[in-house]
mmCIF file of C-alpha atoms and ligand atoms in Angstrom:
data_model
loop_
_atom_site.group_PDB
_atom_site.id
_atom_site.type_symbol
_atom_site.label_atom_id
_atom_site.label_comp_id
_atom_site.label_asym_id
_atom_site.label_seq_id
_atom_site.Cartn_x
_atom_site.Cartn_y
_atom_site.Cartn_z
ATOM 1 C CA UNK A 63 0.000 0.000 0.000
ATOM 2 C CA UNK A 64 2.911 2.472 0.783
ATOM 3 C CA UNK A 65 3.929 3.375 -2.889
ATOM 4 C CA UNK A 66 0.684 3.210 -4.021
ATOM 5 C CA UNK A 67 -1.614 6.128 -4.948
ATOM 6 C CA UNK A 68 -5.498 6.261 -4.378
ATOM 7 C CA UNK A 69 -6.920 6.749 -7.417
ATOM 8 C CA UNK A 70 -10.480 6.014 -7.122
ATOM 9 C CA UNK A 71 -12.703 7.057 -4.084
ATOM 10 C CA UNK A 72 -16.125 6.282 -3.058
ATOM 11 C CA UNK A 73 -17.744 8.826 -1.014
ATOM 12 C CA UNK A 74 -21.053 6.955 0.419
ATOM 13 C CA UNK A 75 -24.129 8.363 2.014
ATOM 14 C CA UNK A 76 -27.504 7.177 3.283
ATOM 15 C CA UNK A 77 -26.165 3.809 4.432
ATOM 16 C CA UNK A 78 -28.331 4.294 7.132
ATOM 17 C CA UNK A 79 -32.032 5.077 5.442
ATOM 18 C CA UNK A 80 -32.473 8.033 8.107
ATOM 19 C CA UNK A 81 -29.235 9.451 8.842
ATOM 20 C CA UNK A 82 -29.405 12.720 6.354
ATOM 21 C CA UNK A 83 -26.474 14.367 6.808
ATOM 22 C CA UNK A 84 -24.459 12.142 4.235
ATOM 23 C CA UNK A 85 -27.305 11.870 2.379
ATOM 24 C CA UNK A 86 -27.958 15.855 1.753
ATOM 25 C CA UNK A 87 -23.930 16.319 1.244
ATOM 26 C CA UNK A 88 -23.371 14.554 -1.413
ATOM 27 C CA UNK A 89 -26.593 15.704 -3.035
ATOM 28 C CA UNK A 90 -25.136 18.962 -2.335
ATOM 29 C CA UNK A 91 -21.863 18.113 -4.441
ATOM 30 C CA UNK A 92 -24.236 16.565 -7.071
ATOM 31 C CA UNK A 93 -25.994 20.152 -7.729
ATOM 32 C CA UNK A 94 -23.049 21.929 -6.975
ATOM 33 C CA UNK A 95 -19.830 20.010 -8.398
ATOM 34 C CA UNK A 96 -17.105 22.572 -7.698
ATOM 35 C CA UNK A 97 -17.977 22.082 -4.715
ATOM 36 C CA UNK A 98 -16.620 19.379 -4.012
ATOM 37 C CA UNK A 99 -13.110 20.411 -5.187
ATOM 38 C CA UNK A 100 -10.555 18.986 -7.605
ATOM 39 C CA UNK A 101 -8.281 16.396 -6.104
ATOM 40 C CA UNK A 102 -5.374 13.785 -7.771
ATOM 41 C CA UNK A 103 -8.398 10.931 -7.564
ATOM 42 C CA UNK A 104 -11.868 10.578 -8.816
ATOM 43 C CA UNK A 105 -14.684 11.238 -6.084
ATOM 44 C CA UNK A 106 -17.648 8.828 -6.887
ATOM 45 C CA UNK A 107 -20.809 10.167 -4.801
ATOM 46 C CA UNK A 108 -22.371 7.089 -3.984
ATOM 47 C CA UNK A 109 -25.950 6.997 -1.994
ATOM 48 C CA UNK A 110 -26.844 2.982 -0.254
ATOM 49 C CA UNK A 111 -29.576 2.583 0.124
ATOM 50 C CA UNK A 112 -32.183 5.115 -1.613
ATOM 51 C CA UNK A 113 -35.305 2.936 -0.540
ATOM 52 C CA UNK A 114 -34.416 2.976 3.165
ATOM 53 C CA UNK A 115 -34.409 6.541 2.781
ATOM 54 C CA UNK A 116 -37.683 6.750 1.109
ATOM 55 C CA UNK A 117 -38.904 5.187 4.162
ATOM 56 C CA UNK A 118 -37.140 7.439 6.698
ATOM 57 C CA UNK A 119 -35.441 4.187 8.121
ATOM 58 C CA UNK A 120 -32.512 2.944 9.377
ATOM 59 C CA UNK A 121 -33.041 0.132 6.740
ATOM 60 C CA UNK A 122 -35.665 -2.050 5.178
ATOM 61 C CA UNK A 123 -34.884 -5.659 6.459
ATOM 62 C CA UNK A 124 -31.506 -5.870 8.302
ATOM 63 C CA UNK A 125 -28.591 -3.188 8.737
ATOM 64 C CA UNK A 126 -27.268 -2.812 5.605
ATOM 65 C CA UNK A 127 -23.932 -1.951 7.439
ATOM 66 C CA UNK A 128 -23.845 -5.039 8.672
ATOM 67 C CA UNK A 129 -24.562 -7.365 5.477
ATOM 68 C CA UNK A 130 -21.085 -7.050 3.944
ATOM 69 C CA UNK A 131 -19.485 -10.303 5.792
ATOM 70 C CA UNK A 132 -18.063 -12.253 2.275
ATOM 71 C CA UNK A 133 -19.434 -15.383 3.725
ATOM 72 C CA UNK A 134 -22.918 -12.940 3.441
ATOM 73 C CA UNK A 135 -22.212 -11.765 -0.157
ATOM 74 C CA UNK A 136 -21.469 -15.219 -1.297
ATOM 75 C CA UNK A 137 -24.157 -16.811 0.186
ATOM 76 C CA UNK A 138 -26.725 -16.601 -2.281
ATOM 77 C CA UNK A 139 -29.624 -18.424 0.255
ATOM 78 C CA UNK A 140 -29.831 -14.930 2.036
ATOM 79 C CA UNK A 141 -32.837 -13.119 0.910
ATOM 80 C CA UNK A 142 -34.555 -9.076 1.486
ATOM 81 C CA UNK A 143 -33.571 -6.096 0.330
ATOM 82 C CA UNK A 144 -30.523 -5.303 2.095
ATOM 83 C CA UNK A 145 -28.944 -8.321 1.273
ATOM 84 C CA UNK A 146 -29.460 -8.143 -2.412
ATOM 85 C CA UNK A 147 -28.508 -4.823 -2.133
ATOM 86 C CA UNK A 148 -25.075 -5.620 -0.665
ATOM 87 C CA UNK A 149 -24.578 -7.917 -3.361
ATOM 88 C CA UNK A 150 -25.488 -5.523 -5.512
ATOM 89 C CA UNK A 151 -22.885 -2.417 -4.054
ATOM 90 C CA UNK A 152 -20.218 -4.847 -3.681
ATOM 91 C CA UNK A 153 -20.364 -5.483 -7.780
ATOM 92 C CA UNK A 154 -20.742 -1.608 -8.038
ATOM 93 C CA UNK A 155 -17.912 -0.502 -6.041
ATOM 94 C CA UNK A 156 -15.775 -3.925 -5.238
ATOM 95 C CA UNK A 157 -15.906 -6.517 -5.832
ATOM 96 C CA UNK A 158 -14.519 -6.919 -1.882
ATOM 97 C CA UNK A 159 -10.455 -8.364 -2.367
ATOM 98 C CA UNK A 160 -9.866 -7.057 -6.227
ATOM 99 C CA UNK A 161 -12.292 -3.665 -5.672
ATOM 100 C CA UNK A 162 -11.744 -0.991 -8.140
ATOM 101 C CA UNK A 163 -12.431 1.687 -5.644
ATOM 102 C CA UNK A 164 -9.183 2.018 -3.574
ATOM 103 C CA UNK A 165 -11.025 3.621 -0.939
ATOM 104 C CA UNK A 166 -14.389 4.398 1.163
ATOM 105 C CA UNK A 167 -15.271 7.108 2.995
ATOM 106 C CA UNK A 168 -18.698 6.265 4.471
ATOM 107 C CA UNK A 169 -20.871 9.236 6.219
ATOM 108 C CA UNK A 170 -23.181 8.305 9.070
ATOM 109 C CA UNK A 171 -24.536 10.405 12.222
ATOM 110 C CA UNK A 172 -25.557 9.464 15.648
ATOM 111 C CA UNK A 173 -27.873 10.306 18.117
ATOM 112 C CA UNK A 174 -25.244 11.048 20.852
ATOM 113 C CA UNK A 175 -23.222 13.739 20.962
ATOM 114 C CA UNK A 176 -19.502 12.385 20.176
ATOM 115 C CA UNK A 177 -18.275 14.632 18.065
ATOM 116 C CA UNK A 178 -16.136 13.827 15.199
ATOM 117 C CA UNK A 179 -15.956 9.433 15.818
ATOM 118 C CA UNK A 180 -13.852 7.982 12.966
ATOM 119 C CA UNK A 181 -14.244 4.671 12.654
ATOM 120 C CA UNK A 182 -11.099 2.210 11.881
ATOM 121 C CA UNK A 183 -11.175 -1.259 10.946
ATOM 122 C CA UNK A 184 -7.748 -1.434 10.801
ATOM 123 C CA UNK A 185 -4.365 0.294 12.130
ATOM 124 C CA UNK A 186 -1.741 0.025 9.560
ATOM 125 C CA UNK A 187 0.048 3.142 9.146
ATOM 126 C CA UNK A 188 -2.145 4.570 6.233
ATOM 127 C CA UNK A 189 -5.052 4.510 8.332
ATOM 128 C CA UNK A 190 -3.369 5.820 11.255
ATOM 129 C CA UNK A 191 -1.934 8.650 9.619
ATOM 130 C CA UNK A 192 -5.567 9.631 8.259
ATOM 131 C CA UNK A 193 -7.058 9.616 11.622
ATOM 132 C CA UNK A 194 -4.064 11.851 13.198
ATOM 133 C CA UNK A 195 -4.117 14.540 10.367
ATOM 134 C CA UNK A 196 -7.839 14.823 11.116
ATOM 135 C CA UNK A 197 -7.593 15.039 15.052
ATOM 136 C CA UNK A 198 -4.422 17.510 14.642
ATOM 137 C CA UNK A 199 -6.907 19.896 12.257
ATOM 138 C CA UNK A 200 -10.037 19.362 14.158
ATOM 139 C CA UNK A 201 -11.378 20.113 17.383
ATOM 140 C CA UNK A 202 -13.254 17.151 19.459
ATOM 141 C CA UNK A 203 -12.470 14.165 16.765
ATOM 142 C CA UNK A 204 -12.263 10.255 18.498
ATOM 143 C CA UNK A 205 -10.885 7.252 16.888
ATOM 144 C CA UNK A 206 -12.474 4.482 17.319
ATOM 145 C CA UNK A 207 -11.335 0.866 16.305
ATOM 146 C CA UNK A 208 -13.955 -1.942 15.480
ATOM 147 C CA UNK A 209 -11.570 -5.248 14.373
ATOM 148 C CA UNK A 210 -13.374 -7.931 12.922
ATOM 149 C CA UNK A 211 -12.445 -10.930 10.755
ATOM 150 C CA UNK A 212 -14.144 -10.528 7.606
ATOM 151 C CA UNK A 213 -15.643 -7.360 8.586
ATOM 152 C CA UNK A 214 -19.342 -6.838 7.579
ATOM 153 C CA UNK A 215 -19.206 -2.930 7.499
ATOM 154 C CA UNK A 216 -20.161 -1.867 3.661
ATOM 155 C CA UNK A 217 -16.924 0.352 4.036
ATOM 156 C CA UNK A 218 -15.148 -2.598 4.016
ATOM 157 C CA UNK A 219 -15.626 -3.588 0.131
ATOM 158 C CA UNK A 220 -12.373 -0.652 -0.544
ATOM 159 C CA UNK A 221 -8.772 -1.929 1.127
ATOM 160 C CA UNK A 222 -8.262 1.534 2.562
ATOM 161 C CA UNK A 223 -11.651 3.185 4.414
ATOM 162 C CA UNK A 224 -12.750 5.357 6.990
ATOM 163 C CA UNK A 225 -16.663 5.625 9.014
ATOM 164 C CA UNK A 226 -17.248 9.626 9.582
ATOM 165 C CA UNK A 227 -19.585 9.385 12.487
ATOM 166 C CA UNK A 228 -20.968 12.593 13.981
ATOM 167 C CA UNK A 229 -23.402 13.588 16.393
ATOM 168 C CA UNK A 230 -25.223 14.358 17.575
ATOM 169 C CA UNK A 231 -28.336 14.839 15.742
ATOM 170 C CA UNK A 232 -31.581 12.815 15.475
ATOM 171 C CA UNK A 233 -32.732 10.288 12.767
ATOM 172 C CA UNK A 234 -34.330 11.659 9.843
ATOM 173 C CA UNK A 235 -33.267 15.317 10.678
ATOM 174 C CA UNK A 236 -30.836 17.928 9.390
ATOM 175 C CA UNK A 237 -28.663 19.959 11.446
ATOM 176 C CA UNK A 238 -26.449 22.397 10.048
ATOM 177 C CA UNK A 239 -23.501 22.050 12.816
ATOM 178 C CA UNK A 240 -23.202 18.327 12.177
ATOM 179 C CA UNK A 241 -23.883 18.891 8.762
ATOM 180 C CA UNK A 242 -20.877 21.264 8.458
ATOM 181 C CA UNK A 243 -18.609 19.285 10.390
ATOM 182 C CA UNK A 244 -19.232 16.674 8.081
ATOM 183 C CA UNK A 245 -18.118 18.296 5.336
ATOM 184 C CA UNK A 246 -15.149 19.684 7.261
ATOM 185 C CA UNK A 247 -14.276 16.655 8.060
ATOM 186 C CA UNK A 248 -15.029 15.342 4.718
ATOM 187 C CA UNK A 249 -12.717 17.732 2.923
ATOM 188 C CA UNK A 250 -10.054 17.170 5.505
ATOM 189 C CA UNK A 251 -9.721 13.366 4.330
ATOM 190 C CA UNK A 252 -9.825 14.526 1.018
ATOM 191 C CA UNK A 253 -6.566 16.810 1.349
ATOM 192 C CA UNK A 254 -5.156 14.178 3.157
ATOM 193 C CA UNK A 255 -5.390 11.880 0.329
ATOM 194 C CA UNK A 256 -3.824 14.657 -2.329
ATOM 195 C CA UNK A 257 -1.267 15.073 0.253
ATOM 196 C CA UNK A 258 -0.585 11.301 0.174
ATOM 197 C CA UNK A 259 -0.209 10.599 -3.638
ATOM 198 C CA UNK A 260 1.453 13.443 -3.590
ATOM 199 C CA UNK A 261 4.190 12.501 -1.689
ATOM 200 C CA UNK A 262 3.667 15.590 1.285
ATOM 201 C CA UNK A 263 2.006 14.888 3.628
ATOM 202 C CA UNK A 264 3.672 16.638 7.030
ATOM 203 C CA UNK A 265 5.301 14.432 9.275
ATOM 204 C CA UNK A 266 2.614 12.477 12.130
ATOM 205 C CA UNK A 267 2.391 12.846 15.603
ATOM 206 C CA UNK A 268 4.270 9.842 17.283
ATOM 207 C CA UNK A 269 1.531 7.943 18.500
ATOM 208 C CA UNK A 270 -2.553 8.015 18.969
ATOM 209 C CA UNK A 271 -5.114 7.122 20.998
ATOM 210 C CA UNK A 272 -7.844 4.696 19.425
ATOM 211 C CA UNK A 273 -10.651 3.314 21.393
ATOM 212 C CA UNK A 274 -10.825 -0.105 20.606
ATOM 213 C CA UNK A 275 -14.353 -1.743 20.037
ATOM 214 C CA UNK A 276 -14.794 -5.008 22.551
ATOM 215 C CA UNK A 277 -18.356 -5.466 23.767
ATOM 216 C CA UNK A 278 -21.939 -3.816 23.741
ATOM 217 C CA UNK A 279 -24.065 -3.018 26.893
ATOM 218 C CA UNK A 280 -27.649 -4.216 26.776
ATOM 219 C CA UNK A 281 -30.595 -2.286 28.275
ATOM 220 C CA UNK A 282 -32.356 -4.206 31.035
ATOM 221 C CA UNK A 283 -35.550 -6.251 30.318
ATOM 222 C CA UNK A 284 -37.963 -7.821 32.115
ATOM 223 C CA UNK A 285 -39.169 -11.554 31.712
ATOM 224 C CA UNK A 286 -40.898 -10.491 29.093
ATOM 225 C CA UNK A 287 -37.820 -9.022 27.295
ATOM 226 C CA UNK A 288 -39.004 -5.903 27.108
ATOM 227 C CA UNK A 289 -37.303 -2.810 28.522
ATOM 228 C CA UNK A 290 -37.405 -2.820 32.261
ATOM 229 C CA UNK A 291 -35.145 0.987 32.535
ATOM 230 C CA UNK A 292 -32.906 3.716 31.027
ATOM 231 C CA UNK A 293 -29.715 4.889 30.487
ATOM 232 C CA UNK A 294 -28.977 6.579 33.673
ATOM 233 C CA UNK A 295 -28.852 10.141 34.002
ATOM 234 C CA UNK A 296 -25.639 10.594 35.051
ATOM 235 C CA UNK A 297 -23.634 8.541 31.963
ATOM 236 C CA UNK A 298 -26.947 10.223 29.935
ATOM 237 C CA UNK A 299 -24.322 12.053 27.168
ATOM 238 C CA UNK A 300 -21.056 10.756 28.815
ATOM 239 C CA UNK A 301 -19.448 9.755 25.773
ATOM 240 C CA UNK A 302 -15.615 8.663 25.397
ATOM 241 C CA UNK A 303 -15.454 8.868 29.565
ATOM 242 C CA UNK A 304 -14.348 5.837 31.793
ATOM 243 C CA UNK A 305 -16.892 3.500 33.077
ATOM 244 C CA UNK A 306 -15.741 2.609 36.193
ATOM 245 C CA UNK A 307 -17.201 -0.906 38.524
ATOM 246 C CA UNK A 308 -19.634 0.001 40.744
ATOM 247 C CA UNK A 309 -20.533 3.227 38.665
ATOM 248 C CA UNK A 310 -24.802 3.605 38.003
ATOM 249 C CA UNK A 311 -25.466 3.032 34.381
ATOM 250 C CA UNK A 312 -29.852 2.124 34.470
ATOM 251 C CA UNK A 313 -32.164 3.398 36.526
ATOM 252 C CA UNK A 314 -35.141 0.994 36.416
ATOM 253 C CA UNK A 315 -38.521 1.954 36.254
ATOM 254 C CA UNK A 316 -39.167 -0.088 39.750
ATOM 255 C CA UNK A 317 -36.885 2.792 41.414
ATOM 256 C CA UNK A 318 -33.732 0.778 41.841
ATOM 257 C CA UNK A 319 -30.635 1.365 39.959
ATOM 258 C CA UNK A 320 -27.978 -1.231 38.042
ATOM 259 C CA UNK A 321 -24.944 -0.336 39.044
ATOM 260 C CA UNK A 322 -22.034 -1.484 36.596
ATOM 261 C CA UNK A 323 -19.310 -4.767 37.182
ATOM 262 C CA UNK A 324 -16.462 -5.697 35.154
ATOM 263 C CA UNK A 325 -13.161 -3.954 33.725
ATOM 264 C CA UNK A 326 -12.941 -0.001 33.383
ATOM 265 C CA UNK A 327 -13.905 0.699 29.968
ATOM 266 C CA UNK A 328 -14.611 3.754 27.720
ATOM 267 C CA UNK A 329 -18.439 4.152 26.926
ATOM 268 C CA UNK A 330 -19.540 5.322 23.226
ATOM 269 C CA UNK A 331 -22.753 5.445 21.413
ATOM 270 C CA UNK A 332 -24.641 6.075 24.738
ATOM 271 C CA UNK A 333 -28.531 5.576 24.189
ATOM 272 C CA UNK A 334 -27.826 5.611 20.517
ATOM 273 C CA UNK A 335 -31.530 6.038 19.243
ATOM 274 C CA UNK A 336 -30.277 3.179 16.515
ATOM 275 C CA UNK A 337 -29.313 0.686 19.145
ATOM 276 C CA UNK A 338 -33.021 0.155 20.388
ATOM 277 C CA UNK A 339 -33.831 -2.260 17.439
ATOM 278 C CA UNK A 340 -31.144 -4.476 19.297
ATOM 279 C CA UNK A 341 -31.987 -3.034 22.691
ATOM 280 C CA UNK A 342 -28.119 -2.070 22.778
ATOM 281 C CA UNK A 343 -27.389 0.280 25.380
ATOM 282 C CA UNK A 344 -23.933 1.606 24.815
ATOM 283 C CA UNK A 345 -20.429 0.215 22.991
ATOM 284 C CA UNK A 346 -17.778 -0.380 25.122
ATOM 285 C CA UNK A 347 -13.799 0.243 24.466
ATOM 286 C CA UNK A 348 -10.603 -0.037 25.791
ATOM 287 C CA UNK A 349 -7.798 3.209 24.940
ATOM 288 C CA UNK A 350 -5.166 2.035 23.242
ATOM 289 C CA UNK A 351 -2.022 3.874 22.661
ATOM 290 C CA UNK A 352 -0.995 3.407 18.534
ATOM 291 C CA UNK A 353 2.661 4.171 17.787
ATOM 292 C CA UNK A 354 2.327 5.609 13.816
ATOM 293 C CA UNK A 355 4.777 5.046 11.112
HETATM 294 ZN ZN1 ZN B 592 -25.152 5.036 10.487
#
């Protein structure tokens, strides 16, 4: 990867049927080209999944951001819409191990307020560097890390890719903070990548922090599995702070509260409106320390 240039580059919105930010900046860039700015690659707009959005919805059948496993894309016994449709994106824009896009940079929002969360799957010194010219020209921008063998992220069709996650804002609504940030952020990645072929980019810090994906948090149910509580108050917009044992994270509707047991950990996501499908509650993370180059 070092010696090689990015030529082609997928810039992908509406993954999520009702996250809008993405969704309304590239149609933005479609209506106003220059925009979008003249770089050493070609910019593809790219929008997912146009019939989720329709519908205002996170998706039609199943996350479409999570359909892009190649055991999923070659299994051709999985039926609904967003599993045709990864099939589909993946012959569009991959296919995933020989893709002709060298690289993804997929817009979503969330309905906590994290800032600027970009999303890693992997921490080779390409994708390293990318997050740290970012954070060094940004103010409040988190890196997370989600590792996964045969990663089902759509993102992951392209070798070299990035999540843009920002929040917060809610489902099926525009907000022009997160909207601009986007694009800040967007443009950022996109200098980064001249920079890059280029040959000049400015040297890296030494090392980052990366929060490294390792479990979810359910909310609590009841025996009939549905929601017995909610977040507590006090981790209520807490995101990227240390959950420590013994620290209150539900307060259930029967006037007790669930305190927390296990390792310190770094909460993310935190009553992500999105995670209720699942009845998720939060992600959880350990900080790592990345040495770059
Ligand atoms: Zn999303």
């Amino acid at each position: 990867m070092s010696n090689e240039s990015i030529k082609q580059v997928a810039l992908v919105g509406g993954t999520h049927g009702n996250e809008l930010t993405g969704i309304y900046l590239l149609n933005k860039y479609r209506q106003f080209p220059k925009l979008l700015g003249k770089h050493s690659f070609e910019v593809e707009l790219f929008t997912a999944n146009p019939e989720a959005q329709r519908a205002n919805r996170r998706y039609i059948d199943r996350d479409l951001n999570r359909s892009f496993k190649q055991a999923d894309l070659d299994d051709n016994s999985l039926f609904g819409h967003e599993n045709e449709l990864a099939k589909q994106i993946n012959q569009k824009l991959g296919p995933k191990g020989s893709s002709r896009t060298d690289m993804i940079i997929d817009l979503h929002t969330s309905t906590a307020p994290m800032g600027v969360n970009l999303v890693l799957t992997k921490t080779d010194s390409f994708h390293l560097m990318l997050a740290d010219y970012v954070q060094q020209r940004m103010d409040n921008v988190s890196i997370t890390l989600e590792k996964m063998l045969d990663h089902h992220f759509l993102m992951s069709v392209a070798p070299q890719h990035v999540l843009v996650e920002i929040g917060a804002t809610a489902q099926g609504q525009l907000r022009q903070d997160v909207f601009d940030k986007t694009e800040e952020t967007t443009q950022l990645i996109f200098k980064f990548l001249n920079e890059y072929n280029q040959h000049q980019l400015p040297q890296p810090s030494e090392s980052i922090d990366v929060y490294q994906y390792f479990d979810v948090m359910f909310l609590p149910t009841d025996i009939n599995g549905d929601i017995s509580g909610m977040i507590h108050h006090s981790i209520q917009d807490q995101d990227f702070t240390k959950l420590r044992s013994g620290q209150p994270i539900f307060s259930l509707f029967n006037g007790e509260e669930v305190l927390y047991e296990g390792e310190d950990c770094y909460m993310s996501f935190i009553n992500e409106a999105a995670y209720y499908d699942e009845k998720k509650a939060f992600a959880m993370s350990q900080k790592k320390t990345f040495h770059i180059g």
